[in-house]
PDB file of C-alpha atoms and ligand atoms in Angstrom:
ATOM      1  CA  MET X   1     -10.921  -9.408  15.386  1.00  0.00           C
ATOM      2  CA  PRO X   2     -13.453  -6.583  16.968  1.00  0.00           C
ATOM      3  CA  GLU X   3     -17.086  -6.827  16.293  1.00  0.00           C
ATOM      4  CA  GLU X   4     -17.620  -4.385  13.205  1.00  0.00           C
ATOM      5  CA  ASN X   5     -17.561  -0.882  13.700  1.00  0.00           C
ATOM      6  CA  VAL X   6     -18.184   0.580  11.453  1.00  0.00           C
ATOM      7  CA  SER X   7     -16.781   4.241  11.947  1.00  0.00           C
ATOM      8  CA  VAL X   8     -13.840   1.606  12.000  1.00  0.00           C
ATOM      9  CA  PRO X   9     -12.198   1.619   8.846  1.00  0.00           C
ATOM     10  CA  LYS X  10     -11.360  -1.666   7.872  1.00  0.00           C
ATOM     11  CA  HIS X  11      -8.649  -0.637   5.014  1.00  0.00           C
ATOM     12  CA  VAL X  12      -6.139   2.269   5.677  1.00  0.00           C
ATOM     13  CA  ALA X  13      -4.016   3.151   2.779  1.00  0.00           C
ATOM     14  CA  ILE X  14      -1.306   4.742   3.558  1.00  0.00           C
ATOM     15  CA  ILE X  15       1.316   7.173   1.244  1.00  0.00           C
ATOM     16  CA  MET X  16       4.189   7.415   3.814  1.00  0.00           C
ATOM     17  CA  ASP X  17       6.078  10.374   2.869  1.00  0.00           C
ATOM     18  CA  GLY X  18       9.088  12.895   4.133  1.00  0.00           C
ATOM     19  CA  ASN X  19      11.610  10.406   4.942  1.00  0.00           C
ATOM     20  CA  GLY X  20      13.740  12.557   2.950  1.00  0.00           C
ATOM     21  CA  ARG X  21      13.106  15.582   4.371  1.00  0.00           C
ATOM     22  CA  TRP X  22      13.314  13.549   8.096  1.00  0.00           C
ATOM     23  CA  ALA X  23      16.804  12.997   6.781  1.00  0.00           C
ATOM     24  CA  LYS X  24      17.880  16.415   5.353  1.00  0.00           C
ATOM     25  CA  LYS X  25      16.126  18.608   8.865  1.00  0.00           C
ATOM     26  CA  ARG X  26      18.949  15.955  10.727  1.00  0.00           C
ATOM     27  CA  HIS X  27      21.831  16.851   7.907  1.00  0.00           C
ATOM     28  CA  LEU X  28      21.716  12.730   7.198  1.00  0.00           C
ATOM     29  CA  PRO X  29      21.536  11.058   3.887  1.00  0.00           C
ATOM     30  CA  ARG X  30      18.131  10.234   2.885  1.00  0.00           C
ATOM     31  CA  VAL X  31      18.190   6.575   3.160  1.00  0.00           C
ATOM     32  CA  MET X  32      18.688   6.789   6.835  1.00  0.00           C
ATOM     33  CA  GLY X  33      15.140   8.361   5.948  1.00  0.00           C
ATOM     34  CA  HIS X  34      13.949   5.369   4.791  1.00  0.00           C
ATOM     35  CA  HIS X  35      15.862   2.703   7.924  1.00  0.00           C
ATOM     36  CA  GLU X  36      13.542   5.051   9.966  1.00  0.00           C
ATOM     37  CA  GLY X  37      10.304   5.456   8.063  1.00  0.00           C
ATOM     38  CA  VAL X  38      10.982   0.811   8.414  1.00  0.00           C
ATOM     39  CA  ARG X  39      11.079   1.443  12.802  1.00  0.00           C
ATOM     40  CA  ALA X  40       7.099   3.623  11.655  1.00  0.00           C
ATOM     41  CA  VAL X  41       5.881   1.334   9.334  1.00  0.00           C
ATOM     42  CA  GLU X  42       6.621  -1.293  12.243  1.00  0.00           C
ATOM     43  CA  ARG X  43       4.440   0.941  15.021  1.00  0.00           C
ATOM     44  CA  THR X  44       1.851   1.560  13.017  1.00  0.00           C
ATOM     45  CA  VAL X  45       1.322  -1.986  12.120  1.00  0.00           C
ATOM     46  CA  ARG X  46       0.696  -2.754  15.952  1.00  0.00           C
ATOM     47  CA  ALA X  47      -1.249  -0.296  15.931  1.00  0.00           C
ATOM     48  CA  ALA X  48      -3.348  -1.031  13.460  1.00  0.00           C
ATOM     49  CA  ARG X  49      -3.778  -3.999  14.244  1.00  0.00           C
ATOM     50  CA  ASP X  50      -4.589  -2.953  17.666  1.00  0.00           C
ATOM     51  CA  ALA X  51      -7.152  -0.836  16.202  1.00  0.00           C
ATOM     52  CA  GLY X  52      -9.349  -3.471  14.786  1.00  0.00           C
ATOM     53  CA  ILE X  53      -8.523  -2.262  11.512  1.00  0.00           C
ATOM     54  CA  ALA X  54      -8.319  -5.031   9.053  1.00  0.00           C
ATOM     55  CA  HIS X  55      -6.518  -4.609   6.052  1.00  0.00           C
ATOM     56  CA  LEU X  56      -3.517  -1.657   6.485  1.00  0.00           C
ATOM     57  CA  SER X  57      -2.095  -1.557   2.602  1.00  0.00           C
ATOM     58  CA  LEU X  58       1.646   0.974   3.176  1.00  0.00           C
ATOM     59  CA  TYR X  59       2.942   2.491  -0.602  1.00  0.00           C
ATOM     60  CA  ALA X  60       7.112   1.796  -0.413  1.00  0.00           C
ATOM     61  CA  PHE X  61       7.766   2.744  -3.382  1.00  0.00           C
ATOM     62  CA  SER X  62       5.684   3.605  -6.843  1.00  0.00           C
ATOM     63  CA  THR X  63       6.452   3.230  -9.993  1.00  0.00           C
ATOM     64  CA  GLU X  64       7.829   5.712 -10.759  1.00  0.00           C
ATOM     65  CA  ASN X  65      10.442   6.323  -7.754  1.00  0.00           C
ATOM     66  CA  TRP X  66      12.943   4.467 -10.319  1.00  0.00           C
ATOM     67  CA  LYS X  67      14.220   8.817 -11.626  1.00  0.00           C
ATOM     68  CA  ARG X  68      14.972   8.664  -7.952  1.00  0.00           C
ATOM     69  CA  SER X  69      19.651   8.243  -7.948  1.00  0.00           C
ATOM     70  CA  PRO X  70      21.035   5.050  -8.226  1.00  0.00           C
ATOM     71  CA  SER X  71      22.069   5.303  -4.717  1.00  0.00           C
ATOM     72  CA  GLU X  72      18.011   5.814  -3.430  1.00  0.00           C
ATOM     73  CA  VAL X  73      16.855   2.760  -5.210  1.00  0.00           C
ATOM     74  CA  GLY X  74      19.857   1.202  -3.647  1.00  0.00           C
ATOM     75  CA  GLY X  75      19.329   1.445  -0.802  1.00  0.00           C
ATOM     76  CA  LEU X  76      15.847   0.630  -0.879  1.00  0.00           C
ATOM     77  CA  MET X  77      15.962  -2.480  -2.612  1.00  0.00           C
ATOM     78  CA  GLY X  78      18.159  -3.172   0.092  1.00  0.00           C
ATOM     79  CA  LEU X  79      16.327  -2.055   2.816  1.00  0.00           C
ATOM     80  CA  PHE X  80      13.235  -4.501   1.192  1.00  0.00           C
ATOM     81  CA  ARG X  81      15.673  -7.310   1.024  1.00  0.00           C
ATOM     82  CA  TYR X  82      16.626  -6.740   5.191  1.00  0.00           C
ATOM     83  CA  TYR X  83      12.661  -5.431   5.779  1.00  0.00           C
ATOM     84  CA  VAL X  84      11.439  -9.105   4.521  1.00  0.00           C
ATOM     85  CA  SER X  85      14.412 -11.345   5.432  1.00  0.00           C
ATOM     86  CA  SER X  86      14.703 -10.510   9.385  1.00  0.00           C
ATOM     87  CA  LYS X  87      10.551  -9.617   9.203  1.00  0.00           C
ATOM     88  CA  ILE X  88       8.926 -12.773   9.067  1.00  0.00           C
ATOM     89  CA  ASP X  89       9.015 -13.881  12.360  1.00  0.00           C
ATOM     90  CA  ALA X  90       8.449 -11.149  13.760  1.00  0.00           C
ATOM     91  CA  LEU X  91       5.178 -10.446  12.117  1.00  0.00           C
ATOM     92  CA  LYS X  92       4.439 -13.999  13.088  1.00  0.00           C
ATOM     93  CA  ALA X  93       3.971 -12.519  15.991  1.00  0.00           C
ATOM     94  CA  GLU X  94       2.162 -10.462  15.557  1.00  0.00           C
ATOM     95  CA  GLY X  95      -1.018 -12.432  13.890  1.00  0.00           C
ATOM     96  CA  ALA X  96      -0.036 -10.015  10.366  1.00  0.00           C
ATOM     97  CA  ARG X  97      -0.056 -11.408   6.708  1.00  0.00           C
ATOM     98  CA  ILE X  98       1.804 -10.422   5.002  1.00  0.00           C
ATOM     99  CA  ARG X  99       0.782  -9.733   0.890  1.00  0.00           C
ATOM    100  CA  PHE X 100       2.294  -7.533  -2.695  1.00  0.00           C
ATOM    101  CA  ALA X 101       0.916  -5.623  -4.537  1.00  0.00           C
ATOM    102  CA  GLY X 102       2.379  -3.981  -7.378  1.00  0.00           C
ATOM    103  CA  ASN X 103       4.634  -4.946 -10.846  1.00  0.00           C
ATOM    104  CA  LEU X 104       6.551  -7.823  -8.302  1.00  0.00           C
ATOM    105  CA  ALA X 105       8.276  -8.522 -12.794  1.00  0.00           C
ATOM    106  CA  ALA X 106      10.331  -5.649 -12.205  1.00  0.00           C
ATOM    107  CA  LEU X 107      11.745  -6.099  -9.770  1.00  0.00           C
ATOM    108  CA  PRO X 108      15.769  -7.962  -8.865  1.00  0.00           C
ATOM    109  CA  GLU X 109      15.205 -11.907  -8.712  1.00  0.00           C
ATOM    110  CA  ASP X 110      16.185 -12.297  -5.376  1.00  0.00           C
ATOM    111  CA  ILE X 111      13.853 -10.293  -3.671  1.00  0.00           C
ATOM    112  CA  ARG X 112      10.888 -11.488  -5.692  1.00  0.00           C
ATOM    113  CA  GLN X 113      11.613 -14.715  -3.973  1.00  0.00           C
ATOM    114  CA  LEU X 114      11.891 -13.047  -0.327  1.00  0.00           C
ATOM    115  CA  LEU X 115       9.347 -12.152  -0.844  1.00  0.00           C
ATOM    116  CA  ARG X 116       7.415 -15.327  -1.480  1.00  0.00           C
ATOM    117  CA  LYS X 117       9.160 -15.861   1.441  1.00  0.00           C
ATOM    118  CA  ALA X 118       7.402 -13.597   3.416  1.00  0.00           C
ATOM    119  CA  GLU X 119       3.945 -14.157   2.063  1.00  0.00           C
ATOM    120  CA  GLY X 120       4.341 -17.878   1.977  1.00  0.00           C
ATOM    121  CA  GLU X 121       5.168 -17.978   5.511  1.00  0.00           C
ATOM    122  CA  THR X 122       2.464 -15.282   6.781  1.00  0.00           C
ATOM    123  CA  ALA X 123       0.336 -16.673   4.583  1.00  0.00           C
ATOM    124  CA  SER X 124      -2.518 -17.995   7.953  1.00  0.00           C
ATOM    125  CA  CYS X 125      -1.938 -14.977  10.093  1.00  0.00           C
ATOM    126  CA  THR X 126      -4.851 -13.288  11.204  1.00  0.00           C
ATOM    127  CA  ALA X 127      -4.412 -10.399  13.205  1.00  0.00           C
ATOM    128  CA  ILE X 128      -3.522  -7.714  10.390  1.00  0.00           C
ATOM    129  CA  ASP X 129      -3.513  -7.786   6.399  1.00  0.00           C
ATOM    130  CA  MET X 130      -0.435  -5.628   5.352  1.00  0.00           C
ATOM    131  CA  VAL X 131       0.139  -4.948   1.541  1.00  0.00           C
ATOM    132  CA  VAL X 132       3.253  -3.855   0.875  1.00  0.00           C
ATOM    133  CA  CYS X 133       2.845  -1.979  -2.679  1.00  0.00           C
ATOM    134  CA  LEU X 134       6.173  -1.535  -3.955  1.00  0.00           C
ATOM    135  CA  ASN X 135       6.580  -0.830  -7.675  1.00  0.00           C
ATOM    136  CA  TYR X 136       3.143  -0.160  -7.566  1.00  0.00           C
ATOM    137  CA  GLY X 137       1.312   2.612  -9.657  1.00  0.00           C
ATOM    138  CA  GLY X 138      -2.298   2.615 -10.189  1.00  0.00           C
ATOM    139  CA  ARG X 139      -2.056   3.276 -13.437  1.00  0.00           C
ATOM    140  CA  GLN X 140      -0.487   0.963 -14.420  1.00  0.00           C
ATOM    141  CA  GLU X 141      -2.716  -1.667 -11.749  1.00  0.00           C
ATOM    142  CA  ILE X 142      -5.056  -0.938 -14.226  1.00  0.00           C
ATOM    143  CA  LEU X 143      -2.975  -1.337 -17.971  1.00  0.00           C
ATOM    144  CA  GLU X 144      -2.274  -4.729 -16.125  1.00  0.00           C
ATOM    145  CA  ALA X 145      -5.383  -5.582 -15.795  1.00  0.00           C
ATOM    146  CA  ILE X 146      -6.965  -4.728 -19.370  1.00  0.00           C
ATOM    147  CA  ASN X 147      -3.627  -6.299 -20.665  1.00  0.00           C
ATOM    148  CA  ALA X 148      -4.358  -9.844 -18.735  1.00  0.00           C
ATOM    149  CA  PHE X 149      -8.125  -9.391 -19.713  1.00  0.00           C
ATOM    150  CA  LEU X 150      -7.645  -9.384 -23.138  1.00  0.00           C
ATOM    151  CA  GLU X 151      -5.279 -12.351 -23.234  1.00  0.00           C
ATOM    152  CA  ASP X 152      -7.411 -13.877 -21.737  1.00  0.00           C
ATOM    153  CA  ARG X 153     -10.263 -12.557 -24.158  1.00  0.00           C
ATOM    154  CA  SER X 154      -8.163 -13.486 -27.103  1.00  0.00           C
ATOM    155  CA  ARG X 155      -7.467 -16.523 -25.737  1.00  0.00           C
ATOM    156  CA  ASN X 156     -11.369 -17.692 -25.863  1.00  0.00           C
ATOM    157  CA  THR X 157     -10.798 -18.596 -21.715  1.00  0.00           C
ATOM    158  CA  LEU X 158     -12.953 -15.984 -21.009  1.00  0.00           C
ATOM    159  CA  SER X 159     -17.492 -16.788 -20.386  1.00  0.00           C
ATOM    160  CA  ASP X 160     -19.431 -15.956 -23.354  1.00  0.00           C
ATOM    161  CA  SER X 161     -21.191 -13.725 -20.134  1.00  0.00           C
ATOM    162  CA  GLU X 162     -17.837 -12.009 -19.734  1.00  0.00           C
ATOM    163  CA  ARG X 163     -16.993 -11.628 -23.327  1.00  0.00           C
ATOM    164  CA  PRO X 164     -17.289  -9.099 -25.228  1.00  0.00           C
ATOM    165  CA  TYR X 165     -17.094  -5.909 -22.750  1.00  0.00           C
ATOM    166  CA  LEU X 166     -15.337  -5.683 -19.552  1.00  0.00           C
ATOM    167  CA  THR X 167     -17.013  -4.385 -16.430  1.00  0.00           C
ATOM    168  CA  GLU X 168     -15.906  -3.189 -13.378  1.00  0.00           C
ATOM    169  CA  GLU X 169     -16.069  -6.271 -11.921  1.00  0.00           C
ATOM    170  CA  LEU X 170     -14.595  -7.622 -14.229  1.00  0.00           C
ATOM    171  CA  LEU X 171     -11.890  -5.414 -15.041  1.00  0.00           C
ATOM    172  CA  ARG X 172     -11.499  -5.518 -10.738  1.00  0.00           C
ATOM    173  CA  ARG X 173     -10.679 -10.012 -10.667  1.00  0.00           C
ATOM    174  CA  TYR X 174      -7.305  -8.972 -12.460  1.00  0.00           C
ATOM    175  CA  PHE X 175      -6.217  -6.393  -9.919  1.00  0.00           C
ATOM    176  CA  TYR X 176      -2.424  -7.826  -8.792  1.00  0.00           C
ATOM    177  CA  LEU X 177      -5.308  -8.129  -5.457  1.00  0.00           C
ATOM    178  CA  SER X 178      -8.862  -8.800  -6.474  1.00  0.00           C
ATOM    179  CA  ASP X 179     -10.175  -9.756  -3.414  1.00  0.00           C
ATOM    180  CA  LEU X 180      -8.522  -6.867  -1.157  1.00  0.00           C
ATOM    181  CA  PRO X 181     -11.349  -3.869  -0.504  1.00  0.00           C
ATOM    182  CA  ASP X 182     -11.241  -0.565  -0.974  1.00  0.00           C
ATOM    183  CA  PRO X 183     -10.163   2.058   1.101  1.00  0.00           C
ATOM    184  CA  ASP X 184     -11.893   3.573   3.147  1.00  0.00           C
ATOM    185  CA  LEU X 185      -9.430   6.190   4.052  1.00  0.00           C
ATOM    186  CA  ILE X 186      -6.282   7.368   2.328  1.00  0.00           C
ATOM    187  CA  ILE X 187      -3.997   8.635   4.753  1.00  0.00           C
ATOM    188  CA  ARG X 188      -0.758  10.800   3.148  1.00  0.00           C
ATOM    189  CA  THR X 189       1.936  11.799   5.757  1.00  0.00           C
ATOM    190  CA  SER X 190       4.942  15.197   4.954  1.00  0.00           C
ATOM    191  CA  GLY X 191       2.492  17.886   4.584  1.00  0.00           C
ATOM    192  CA  GLU X 192       2.030  16.511   0.060  1.00  0.00           C
ATOM    193  CA  LEU X 193      -1.539  17.363  -1.199  1.00  0.00           C
ATOM    194  CA  ARG X 194      -1.682  14.276  -3.888  1.00  0.00           C
ATOM    195  CA  MET X 195      -1.801  11.106  -4.966  1.00  0.00           C
ATOM    196  CA  SER X 196       0.861  10.156  -6.813  1.00  0.00           C
ATOM    197  CA  ASN X 197      -0.574   7.588  -8.514  1.00  0.00           C
ATOM    198  CA  PHE X 198      -1.820   5.391  -5.365  1.00  0.00           C
ATOM    199  CA  TRP X 199      -4.868   3.474  -5.083  1.00  0.00           C
ATOM    200  CA  LEU X 200      -6.320   5.644  -8.338  1.00  0.00           C
ATOM    201  CA  TRP X 201      -9.010   3.205  -9.239  1.00  0.00           C
ATOM    202  CA  GLN X 202      -9.014   1.732  -5.404  1.00  0.00           C
ATOM    203  CA  GLY X 203      -9.491   5.195  -3.666  1.00  0.00           C
ATOM    204  CA  ALA X 204     -12.520   6.666  -5.874  1.00  0.00           C
ATOM    205  CA  TYR X 205     -14.128   6.739  -2.723  1.00  0.00           C
ATOM    206  CA  SER X 206     -11.910   6.592  -0.110  1.00  0.00           C
ATOM    207  CA  GLU X 207     -11.697   9.358   2.685  1.00  0.00           C
ATOM    208  CA  LEU X 208      -8.625  10.836   2.635  1.00  0.00           C
ATOM    209  CA  TYR X 209      -6.507  12.429   5.554  1.00  0.00           C
ATOM    210  CA  PHE X 210      -3.682  14.597   5.128  1.00  0.00           C
ATOM    211  CA  CYS X 211      -1.065  15.096   7.876  1.00  0.00           C
ATOM    212  CA  ASP X 212       2.034  17.083   7.644  1.00  0.00           C
ATOM    213  CA  THR X 213       4.550  14.747  10.354  1.00  0.00           C
ATOM    214  CA  PHE X 214       7.181  12.728   8.718  1.00  0.00           C
ATOM    215  CA  TRP X 215       6.890   9.237   7.984  1.00  0.00           C
ATOM    216  CA  PRO X 216       9.688   8.110  10.429  1.00  0.00           C
ATOM    217  CA  ASP X 217       7.824  10.070  13.138  1.00  0.00           C
ATOM    218  CA  PHE X 218       4.281   8.686  12.046  1.00  0.00           C
ATOM    219  CA  GLY X 219       3.211   5.749  15.723  1.00  0.00           C
ATOM    220  CA  GLU X 220       0.260   5.255  17.314  1.00  0.00           C
ATOM    221  CA  GLU X 221      -0.715   8.900  18.238  1.00  0.00           C
ATOM    222  CA  GLU X 222      -0.864  10.214  14.014  1.00  0.00           C
ATOM    223  CA  LEU X 223      -3.010   7.241  13.663  1.00  0.00           C
ATOM    224  CA  GLU X 224      -5.230   7.692  16.386  1.00  0.00           C
ATOM    225  CA  LYS X 225      -5.680  11.167  15.035  1.00  0.00           C
ATOM    226  CA  ALA X 226      -6.698  10.183  11.279  1.00  0.00           C
ATOM    227  CA  LEU X 227      -9.027   6.924  12.605  1.00  0.00           C
ATOM    228  CA  ARG X 228     -10.879  10.036  14.838  1.00  0.00           C
ATOM    229  CA  SER X 229     -11.238  12.147  11.908  1.00  0.00           C
ATOM    230  CA  TYR X 230     -11.925   9.509   9.938  1.00  0.00           C
ATOM    231  CA  ALA X 231     -15.379   8.689  12.711  1.00  0.00           C
ATOM    232  CA  GLU X 232     -16.460  12.219  11.325  1.00  0.00           C
ATOM    233  CA  ARG X 233     -17.456  11.230   8.312  1.00  0.00           C
ATOM    234  CA  GLU X 234     -20.426  11.232   6.019  1.00  0.00           C
ATOM    235  CA  ARG X 235     -19.850   8.801   3.262  1.00  0.00           C
ATOM    236  CA  ARG X 236     -22.645   9.337   0.931  1.00  0.00           C
ATOM    237  CA  TYR X 237     -21.318   8.172  -2.223  1.00  0.00           C
ATOM    238  CA  GLY X 238     -23.007  10.246  -4.156  1.00  0.00           C
ATOM    239  CA  GLY X 239     -26.477   9.375  -2.739  1.00  0.00           C
ATOM    240  CA  ALA X 240     -28.172  12.486  -1.453  1.00  0.00           C
TER     241      ALA X 240
HETATM  242  C1  IPE E 301       8.957   8.010   0.850  1.00  0.00           C
HETATM  243  O1  IPE E 301       9.345   9.159   1.936  1.00  0.00           O
HETATM  244  C2  IPE E 301       9.997   6.640   1.197  1.00  0.00           C
HETATM  245  C3  IPE E 301      10.142   7.078  -0.789  1.00  0.00           C
HETATM  246  C4  IPE E 301       8.835   7.639  -1.851  1.00  0.00           C
HETATM  247  C5  IPE E 301      10.577   5.562  -1.208  1.00  0.00           C
HETATM  248  P1  IPE E 301      10.539  10.183   0.192  1.00  0.00           P
HETATM  249  O2  IPE E 301      11.566   9.479  -0.051  1.00  0.00           O
HETATM  250  O3  IPE E 301       9.441  10.410  -0.901  1.00  0.00           O
HETATM  251  O4  IPE E 301      10.411  11.584   1.069  1.00  0.00           O
HETATM  252  P2  IPE E 301      10.252  13.219   0.375  1.00  0.00           P
HETATM  253  O5  IPE E 301       9.497  13.882   0.007  1.00  0.00           O
HETATM  254  O6  IPE E 301      11.845  13.668   0.070  1.00  0.00           O
HETATM  255  O7  IPE E 301      10.858  13.693   1.630  1.00  0.00           O
HETATM  256  C1  IPE E 302       5.200   8.804  -3.077  1.00  0.00           C
HETATM  257  O1  IPE E 302       5.263  10.040  -2.644  1.00  0.00           O
HETATM  258  C2  IPE E 302       5.052   7.189  -3.561  1.00  0.00           C
HETATM  259  C3  IPE E 302       5.278   6.500  -2.248  1.00  0.00           C
HETATM  260  C4  IPE E 302       5.252   7.408  -0.683  1.00  0.00           C
HETATM  261  C5  IPE E 302       6.231   5.468  -2.134  1.00  0.00           C
HETATM  262  P1  IPE E 302       6.813  10.667  -3.717  1.00  0.00           P
HETATM  263  O2  IPE E 302       6.980  11.085  -2.159  1.00  0.00           O
HETATM  264  O3  IPE E 302       7.485   9.502  -5.019  1.00  0.00           O
HETATM  265  O4  IPE E 302       5.924  11.481  -4.315  1.00  0.00           O
HETATM  266  P2  IPE E 302       5.872  12.545  -5.420  1.00  0.00           P
HETATM  267  O5  IPE E 302       7.313  12.662  -6.108  1.00  0.00           O
HETATM  268  O6  IPE E 302       5.892  13.739  -3.819  1.00  0.00           O
HETATM  269  O7  IPE E 302       4.776  13.302  -5.726  1.00  0.00           O
HETATM  270 MG1   MG E 303       8.619  11.304  -1.316  1.00  0.00          MG
END
């Protein structure tokens, strides 16, 4: 790993948006945009690793994306199957560890098995930590964390100092990936200017970067632009 440099974000999070519009512009079905989006994922993981980014989280499917047509949801599930089953060796070769964040329990069992396998097989890779947010929603994550805490409390499994109130530190322990640092930089492609339920808690002090590029066209150059913008920011966290 390169030496620590505060102008390089430790954790970059990306809302990969615009696959549908990329396809529409080419008179292709939306799912073709998602297919092309996989290539952008591959390019971006490589570029992020080479830029010295330790954690890269990618918003792939939100808790609200089930509202889409059955054919699009089915196409996306098929793509997740394909990606996690066929790309493990490539990820390993690049030194990428893959992990998943989200309400995975609601995904089809065969996909869950593939996710576990991919996590297991890449667990010892250290060049970059790639987090794929699948059936992820910030509100859902916070609710699940609170409910898990309440359950532990009712079972009396918490120490005296942890009872009875939640603190920020305690709540974090119940998040999907409790060791993942907060995103320093959140990028959203395709010109939309909103969070769409991504990293609601963790993104409280993230720097935001928006670009008009549709996700399938994103790559090293676009990432570099975002990183240059980040390097010029002054982060104050409410201080003077
Ligand atoms: C992002 O692209 C991918 C997912 C949300 C799964 P979209 O599918 O949202 O593309 P647009 O926003 O319709 O162009
Ligand atoms: C956010 O994009 C979710 C992902 C990129 C996975 P959407 O396209 O679903 O968000 P909205 O509907 O435009 O807010
Ligand atoms: Mg979209």
